């Protein structure tokens, strides 16, 4: 991908979610946002609902979304918002959520995630928990919701990835760290590479009017960092000696971090665009030997790897 072919938008890196879809009317559109009860998920829900969309907050503990549901119920012109239970580490939960869905689905934002678990943990299926939650759960959800997305005729899937994918290709020989030493950041990075490959692999749905793209939100302090200890936070320069969080100048707030997700979910500027990776409200360039400033790894956009991963995921999650 050369610079001339990359899609650009007029929005800067710290534009907010509401700014990138200002003037967009989502009345009549239906959306699901996983992990929508906190962090950038909450801001994604808020922006879509305030634009008129009907939004389902899919979260492990629906009661945590109730303040947001009440807030948006009182907001003039906002679409209806409700919370439903979804545990992405449990494939049966993902499939049950999809089976209960009725009617078309216009927007699916695969936003929920966990990061850098200090020790190897596994799901009920024996899958490494970051891969199970961040990728396989979302794949199962999207795959099972495919008929609803197809019914929309112009559905968009947004998969939240991370710059952590850059140094972690997908290891098809040992994806769950059964033989290789477990590494918290390696496992997280692999799951985020898988998320990009999910968007690339979903090009097979283009004839159904479905587009899918991946996004890196940027650096934001949210509860995603809950598994990092104070020493790790201090090493990143975001905690002082007294334990106070101290965001660095380039950090975003959650409303800014949600902007690229919302752009891909609803902006007319990216209509018909699929299988790409965005960051800071722009399509990212690919890291290469001649250009180390790129923000997406070639291994994450590899179509053969995407197809191989899709086949792997289908075999893993379909009941």
GROMACS .gro file of C-alpha atoms in nm:
model
  319
    1UNK     CA    1   0.000   0.000   0.000
    2UNK     CA    2   0.156   0.328  -0.103
    3UNK     CA    3   0.088   0.667   0.047
    4UNK     CA    4  -0.121   0.775  -0.252
    5UNK     CA    5  -0.369   0.490  -0.205
    6UNK     CA    6  -0.424   0.542   0.167
    7UNK     CA    7  -0.753   0.693   0.271
    8UNK     CA    8  -0.727   1.020   0.460
    9UNK     CA    9  -0.989   1.224   0.644
   10UNK     CA   10  -0.999   1.586   0.761
   11UNK     CA   11  -0.992   1.486   1.129
   12UNK     CA   12  -0.683   1.524   1.346
   13UNK     CA   13  -0.555   1.259   1.588
   14UNK     CA   14  -0.733   1.406   1.891
   15UNK     CA   15  -1.075   1.472   1.737
   16UNK     CA   16  -1.356   1.330   1.947
   17UNK     CA   17  -1.608   1.061   1.860
   18UNK     CA   18  -1.892   1.312   1.830
   19UNK     CA   19  -1.683   1.542   1.611
   20UNK     CA   20  -1.607   1.278   1.347
   21UNK     CA   21  -1.977   1.207   1.283
   22UNK     CA   22  -2.117   1.554   1.337
   23UNK     CA   23  -2.422   1.592   1.114
   24UNK     CA   24  -2.457   1.218   1.051
   25UNK     CA   25  -2.810   1.089   1.112
   26UNK     CA   26  -2.816   0.730   1.239
   27UNK     CA   27  -3.188   0.715   1.311
   28UNK     CA   28  -3.315   0.369   1.225
   29UNK     CA   29  -2.968   0.213   1.241
   30UNK     CA   30  -2.899  -0.061   1.496
   31UNK     CA   31  -2.563  -0.115   1.663
   32UNK     CA   32  -2.392  -0.352   1.905
   33UNK     CA   33  -2.087  -0.235   2.097
   34UNK     CA   34  -1.902  -0.498   2.300
   35UNK     CA   35  -1.743  -0.371   2.617
   36UNK     CA   36  -1.959  -0.062   2.589
   37UNK     CA   37  -1.998  -0.006   2.962
   38UNK     CA   38  -1.657   0.154   3.017
   39UNK     CA   39  -1.367   0.339   2.857
   40UNK     CA   40  -1.373   0.400   2.485
   41UNK     CA   41  -1.665   0.160   2.454
   42UNK     CA   42  -1.883   0.399   2.653
   43UNK     CA   43  -1.783   0.689   2.432
   44UNK     CA   44  -1.855   0.481   2.122
   45UNK     CA   45  -2.203   0.402   2.252
   46UNK     CA   46  -2.263   0.765   2.347
   47UNK     CA   47  -2.162   0.903   2.007
   48UNK     CA   48  -2.367   0.649   1.810
   49UNK     CA   49  -2.674   0.692   2.029
   50UNK     CA   50  -2.659   1.073   2.022
   51UNK     CA   51  -2.655   1.046   1.641
   52UNK     CA   52  -2.982   0.855   1.664
   53UNK     CA   53  -2.874   0.490   1.652
   54UNK     CA   54  -3.037   0.218   1.860
   55UNK     CA   55  -2.745   0.070   2.056
   56UNK     CA   56  -2.703  -0.252   2.251
   57UNK     CA   57  -2.423  -0.247   2.509
   58UNK     CA   58  -2.290  -0.603   2.517
   59UNK     CA   59  -2.101  -0.657   2.840
   60UNK     CA   60  -2.027  -0.924   3.099
   61UNK     CA   61  -2.209  -0.731   3.371
   62UNK     CA   62  -2.505  -0.544   3.218
   63UNK     CA   63  -2.574  -0.361   3.544
   64UNK     CA   64  -2.253  -0.161   3.498
   65UNK     CA   65  -2.406   0.000   3.189
   66UNK     CA   66  -2.716   0.124   3.368
   67UNK     CA   67  -2.582   0.478   3.438
   68UNK     CA   68  -2.506   0.517   3.067
   69UNK     CA   69  -2.846   0.376   2.971
   70UNK     CA   70  -3.020   0.625   3.202
   71UNK     CA   71  -2.809   0.916   3.077
   72UNK     CA   72  -2.890   0.850   2.713
   73UNK     CA   73  -3.257   0.783   2.784
   74UNK     CA   74  -3.276   1.144   2.901
   75UNK     CA   75  -3.077   1.287   2.608
   76UNK     CA   76  -3.295   1.465   2.348
   77UNK     CA   77  -3.290   1.290   2.011
   78UNK     CA   78  -3.079   0.996   2.126
   79UNK     CA   79  -3.157   0.648   2.005
   80UNK     CA   80  -3.263   0.385   2.255
   81UNK     CA   81  -2.986   0.211   2.450
   82UNK     CA   82  -3.003  -0.113   2.643
   83UNK     CA   83  -2.753  -0.353   2.795
   84UNK     CA   84  -2.731  -0.726   2.730
   85UNK     CA   85  -2.507  -0.993   2.882
   86UNK     CA   86  -2.209  -1.114   2.678
   87UNK     CA   87  -1.895  -1.293   2.797
   88UNK     CA   88  -1.657  -1.311   2.504
   89UNK     CA   89  -1.433  -1.566   2.677
   90UNK     CA   90  -1.729  -1.806   2.668
   91UNK     CA   91  -1.815  -1.907   2.313
   92UNK     CA   92  -2.157  -2.035   2.421
   93UNK     CA   93  -2.233  -1.686   2.555
   94UNK     CA   94  -2.136  -1.527   2.224
   95UNK     CA   95  -2.349  -1.773   2.029
   96UNK     CA   96  -2.646  -1.727   2.263
   97UNK     CA   97  -2.627  -1.348   2.220
   98UNK     CA   98  -2.632  -1.386   1.841
   99UNK     CA   99  -2.912  -1.644   1.844
  100UNK     CA  100  -3.130  -1.408   2.048
  101UNK     CA  101  -3.083  -1.123   1.800
  102UNK     CA  102  -3.380  -1.039   1.582
  103UNK     CA  103  -3.380  -0.828   1.267
  104UNK     CA  104  -3.097  -0.652   1.084
  105UNK     CA  105  -2.776  -0.533   1.246
  106UNK     CA  106  -2.611  -0.229   1.088
  107UNK     CA  107  -2.305  -0.175   1.308
  108UNK     CA  108  -2.097  -0.419   1.513
  109UNK     CA  109  -1.811  -0.267   1.711
  110UNK     CA  110  -1.584  -0.540   1.851
  111UNK     CA  111  -1.441  -0.321   2.125
  112UNK     CA  112  -1.409  -0.533   2.441
  113UNK     CA  113  -1.071  -0.669   2.538
  114UNK     CA  114  -0.822  -0.768   2.804
  115UNK     CA  115  -0.451  -0.685   2.806
  116UNK     CA  116  -0.123  -0.828   2.934
  117UNK     CA  117  -0.248  -1.089   3.180
  118UNK     CA  118   0.059  -1.150   3.398
  119UNK     CA  119   0.022  -1.530   3.393
  120UNK     CA  120  -0.116  -1.766   3.132
  121UNK     CA  121  -0.486  -1.820   3.184
  122UNK     CA  122  -0.717  -2.027   2.969
  123UNK     CA  123  -1.086  -2.030   2.881
  124UNK     CA  124  -1.319  -2.324   2.933
  125UNK     CA  125  -1.211  -2.449   2.590
  126UNK     CA  126  -0.844  -2.438   2.694
  127UNK     CA  127  -0.766  -2.132   2.482
  128UNK     CA  128  -0.520  -1.866   2.600
  129UNK     CA  129  -0.751  -1.609   2.753
  130UNK     CA  130  -0.639  -1.300   2.561
  131UNK     CA  131  -0.681  -1.477   2.228
  132UNK     CA  132  -1.011  -1.627   2.345
  133UNK     CA  133  -1.154  -1.292   2.453
  134UNK     CA  134  -1.004  -1.044   2.210
  135UNK     CA  135  -1.030  -1.252   1.894
  136UNK     CA  136  -1.209  -1.588   1.911
  137UNK     CA  137  -1.506  -1.453   2.106
  138UNK     CA  138  -1.546  -1.164   1.865
  139UNK     CA  139  -1.506  -1.395   1.567
  140UNK     CA  140  -1.776  -1.626   1.702
  141UNK     CA  141  -2.005  -1.328   1.760
  142UNK     CA  142  -1.952  -1.177   1.415
  143UNK     CA  143  -1.981  -1.515   1.243
  144UNK     CA  144  -2.308  -1.595   1.419
  145UNK     CA  145  -2.443  -1.244   1.352
  146UNK     CA  146  -2.354  -1.266   0.983
  147UNK     CA  147  -2.717  -1.322   0.874
  148UNK     CA  148  -2.826  -1.009   1.065
  149UNK     CA  149  -2.540  -0.807   0.918
  150UNK     CA  150  -2.629  -0.932   0.570
  151UNK     CA  151  -2.993  -0.836   0.628
  152UNK     CA  152  -2.884  -0.476   0.683
  153UNK     CA  153  -2.754  -0.451   0.329
  154UNK     CA  154  -2.491  -0.196   0.431
  155UNK     CA  155  -2.348  -0.319   0.761
  156UNK     CA  156  -2.016  -0.218   0.910
  157UNK     CA  157  -1.793  -0.420   1.141
  158UNK     CA  158  -1.527  -0.237   1.341
  159UNK     CA  159  -1.260  -0.443   1.516
  160UNK     CA  160  -1.057  -0.267   1.784
  161UNK     CA  161  -0.692  -0.372   1.757
  162UNK     CA  162  -0.376  -0.208   1.893
  163UNK     CA  163  -0.031  -0.098   1.791
  164UNK     CA  164   0.086  -0.388   2.007
  165UNK     CA  165   0.027  -0.610   1.704
  166UNK     CA  166   0.341  -0.478   1.535
  167UNK     CA  167   0.585  -0.726   1.687
  168UNK     CA  168   0.355  -1.027   1.720
  169UNK     CA  169   0.259  -1.224   1.408
  170UNK     CA  170   0.000  -1.495   1.462
  171UNK     CA  171   0.168  -1.821   1.566
  172UNK     CA  172  -0.032  -2.091   1.391
  173UNK     CA  173   0.187  -2.365   1.540
  174UNK     CA  174   0.127  -2.267   1.903
  175UNK     CA  175  -0.135  -1.992   1.933
  176UNK     CA  176  -0.224  -2.076   2.292
  177UNK     CA  177   0.131  -2.085   2.436
  178UNK     CA  178   0.112  -2.454   2.519
  179UNK     CA  179   0.476  -2.513   2.426
  180UNK     CA  180   0.644  -2.174   2.396
  181UNK     CA  181   0.701  -1.964   2.709
  182UNK     CA  182   0.404  -1.745   2.789
  183UNK     CA  183   0.465  -1.374   2.739
  184UNK     CA  184   0.191  -1.128   2.848
  185UNK     CA  185   0.265  -0.873   2.578
  186UNK     CA  186   0.335  -1.132   2.311
  187UNK     CA  187  -0.003  -1.293   2.378
  188UNK     CA  188  -0.177  -0.955   2.372
  189UNK     CA  189   0.000  -0.853   2.052
  190UNK     CA  190  -0.088  -1.182   1.882
  191UNK     CA  191  -0.456  -1.137   1.972
  192UNK     CA  192  -0.448  -0.790   1.822
  193UNK     CA  193  -0.284  -0.915   1.502
  194UNK     CA  194  -0.567  -1.167   1.485
  195UNK     CA  195  -0.818  -0.883   1.517
  196UNK     CA  196  -0.671  -0.707   1.213
  197UNK     CA  197  -0.671  -1.034   1.020
  198UNK     CA  198  -1.039  -1.074   1.109
  199UNK     CA  199  -1.114  -0.748   0.930
  200UNK     CA  200  -0.903  -0.855   0.632
  201UNK     CA  201  -1.066  -1.198   0.616
  202UNK     CA  202  -1.414  -1.047   0.625
  203UNK     CA  203  -1.365  -0.925   0.268
  204UNK     CA  204  -1.551  -1.247   0.181
  205UNK     CA  205  -1.863  -1.069   0.310
  206UNK     CA  206  -1.832  -0.773   0.073
  207UNK     CA  207  -2.097  -0.910  -0.164
  208UNK     CA  208  -2.338  -0.907   0.131
  209UNK     CA  209  -2.286  -0.533   0.169
  210UNK     CA  210  -2.072  -0.583   0.481
  211UNK     CA  211  -1.749  -0.390   0.533
  212UNK     CA  212  -1.498  -0.457   0.812
  213UNK     CA  213  -1.200  -0.254   0.927
  214UNK     CA  214  -0.959  -0.259   1.220
  215UNK     CA  215  -0.861   0.032   1.438
  216UNK     CA  216  -0.592   0.124   1.688
  217UNK     CA  217  -0.743   0.373   1.934
  218UNK     CA  218  -0.409   0.512   2.052
  219UNK     CA  219  -0.282   0.552   2.407
  220UNK     CA  220  -0.563   0.607   2.660
  221UNK     CA  221  -0.580   0.540   3.033
  222UNK     CA  222  -0.881   0.313   3.093
  223UNK     CA  223  -0.947  -0.002   3.291
  224UNK     CA  224  -0.775  -0.195   3.011
  225UNK     CA  225  -0.458  -0.140   3.217
  226UNK     CA  226  -0.607  -0.311   3.522
  227UNK     CA  227  -0.370  -0.608   3.500
  228UNK     CA  228  -0.057  -0.389   3.505
  229UNK     CA  229   0.111  -0.331   3.840
  230UNK     CA  230   0.235   0.006   3.959
  231UNK     CA  231   0.593  -0.066   3.852
  232UNK     CA  232   0.477  -0.130   3.497
  233UNK     CA  233   0.270   0.187   3.493
  234UNK     CA  234   0.567   0.388   3.621
  235UNK     CA  235   0.791   0.232   3.355
  236UNK     CA  236   0.549   0.366   3.094
  237UNK     CA  237   0.574   0.710   3.253
  238UNK     CA  238   0.206   0.735   3.340
  239UNK     CA  239   0.220   0.704   3.719
  240UNK     CA  240   0.407   0.918   3.970
  241UNK     CA  241   0.574   0.804   4.293
  242UNK     CA  242   0.255   0.862   4.490
  243UNK     CA  243   0.053   0.635   4.262
  244UNK     CA  244  -0.128   0.911   4.075
  245UNK     CA  245  -0.201   0.855   3.705
  246UNK     CA  246  -0.017   1.108   3.489
  247UNK     CA  247  -0.108   1.077   3.119
  248UNK     CA  248   0.170   1.172   2.878
  249UNK     CA  249   0.111   1.462   2.636
  250UNK     CA  250   0.030   1.234   2.342
  251UNK     CA  251  -0.231   1.037   2.536
  252UNK     CA  252  -0.597   1.073   2.444
  253UNK     CA  253  -0.905   1.085   2.660
  254UNK     CA  254  -1.169   0.814   2.601
  255UNK     CA  255  -1.382   1.038   2.374
  256UNK     CA  256  -1.078   1.096   2.153
  257UNK     CA  257  -0.980   0.729   2.169
  258UNK     CA  258  -1.324   0.626   2.045
  259UNK     CA  259  -1.316   0.860   1.746
  260UNK     CA  260  -1.163   0.625   1.490
  261UNK     CA  261  -1.403   0.345   1.587
  262UNK     CA  262  -1.699   0.578   1.540
  263UNK     CA  263  -1.557   0.713   1.214
  264UNK     CA  264  -1.542   0.360   1.074
  265UNK     CA  265  -1.880   0.269   1.216
  266UNK     CA  266  -2.078   0.561   1.080
  267UNK     CA  267  -1.899   0.820   0.870
  268UNK     CA  268  -1.985   0.850   0.500
  269UNK     CA  269  -1.615   0.919   0.440
  270UNK     CA  270  -1.536   0.547   0.470
  271UNK     CA  271  -1.840   0.406   0.291
  272UNK     CA  272  -1.746   0.090   0.104
  273UNK     CA  273  -1.397   0.072   0.255
  274UNK     CA  274  -1.307  -0.273   0.389
  275UNK     CA  275  -1.015  -0.482   0.512
  276UNK     CA  276  -0.801  -0.189   0.624
  277UNK     CA  277  -0.636  -0.062   0.944
  278UNK     CA  278  -0.689   0.288   1.079
  279UNK     CA  279  -0.526   0.494   1.350
  280UNK     CA  280  -0.574   0.859   1.452
  281UNK     CA  281  -0.869   0.885   1.210
  282UNK     CA  282  -0.653   0.797   0.909
  283UNK     CA  283  -0.566   0.477   0.729
  284UNK     CA  284  -0.224   0.366   0.851
  285UNK     CA  285   0.078   0.305   0.632
  286UNK     CA  286   0.255  -0.031   0.633
  287UNK     CA  287   0.588  -0.075   0.808
  288UNK     CA  288   0.855  -0.167   0.554
  289UNK     CA  289   1.233  -0.192   0.533
  290UNK     CA  290   1.239   0.146   0.362
  291UNK     CA  291   0.977   0.309   0.586
  292UNK     CA  292   0.994   0.223   0.955
  293UNK     CA  293   0.744   0.495   1.041
  294UNK     CA  294   0.449   0.286   0.925
  295UNK     CA  295   0.188   0.199   1.186
  296UNK     CA  296   0.058  -0.137   1.065
  297UNK     CA  297   0.259  -0.456   1.010
  298UNK     CA  298   0.245  -0.639   0.681
  299UNK     CA  299   0.181  -0.963   0.870
  300UNK     CA  300  -0.149  -0.819   0.995
  301UNK     CA  301  -0.275  -0.739   0.644
  302UNK     CA  302  -0.161  -1.063   0.479
  303UNK     CA  303  -0.460  -1.210   0.296
  304UNK     CA  304  -0.327  -1.567   0.303
  305UNK     CA  305  -0.276  -1.547   0.678
  306UNK     CA  306  -0.624  -1.397   0.713
  307UNK     CA  307  -0.781  -1.683   0.520
  308UNK     CA  308  -0.585  -1.940   0.719
  309UNK     CA  309  -0.689  -1.777   1.046
  310UNK     CA  310  -1.052  -1.761   0.933
  311UNK     CA  311  -1.051  -2.135   0.867
  312UNK     CA  312  -0.888  -2.197   1.205
  313UNK     CA  313  -1.146  -1.983   1.384
  314UNK     CA  314  -1.443  -2.141   1.205
  315UNK     CA  315  -1.328  -2.487   1.314
  316UNK     CA  316  -1.274  -2.363   1.669
  317UNK     CA  317  -1.597  -2.177   1.736
  318UNK     CA  318  -1.876  -2.327   1.527
  319UNK     CA  319  -2.098  -2.568   1.717
   0.00000   0.00000   0.00000
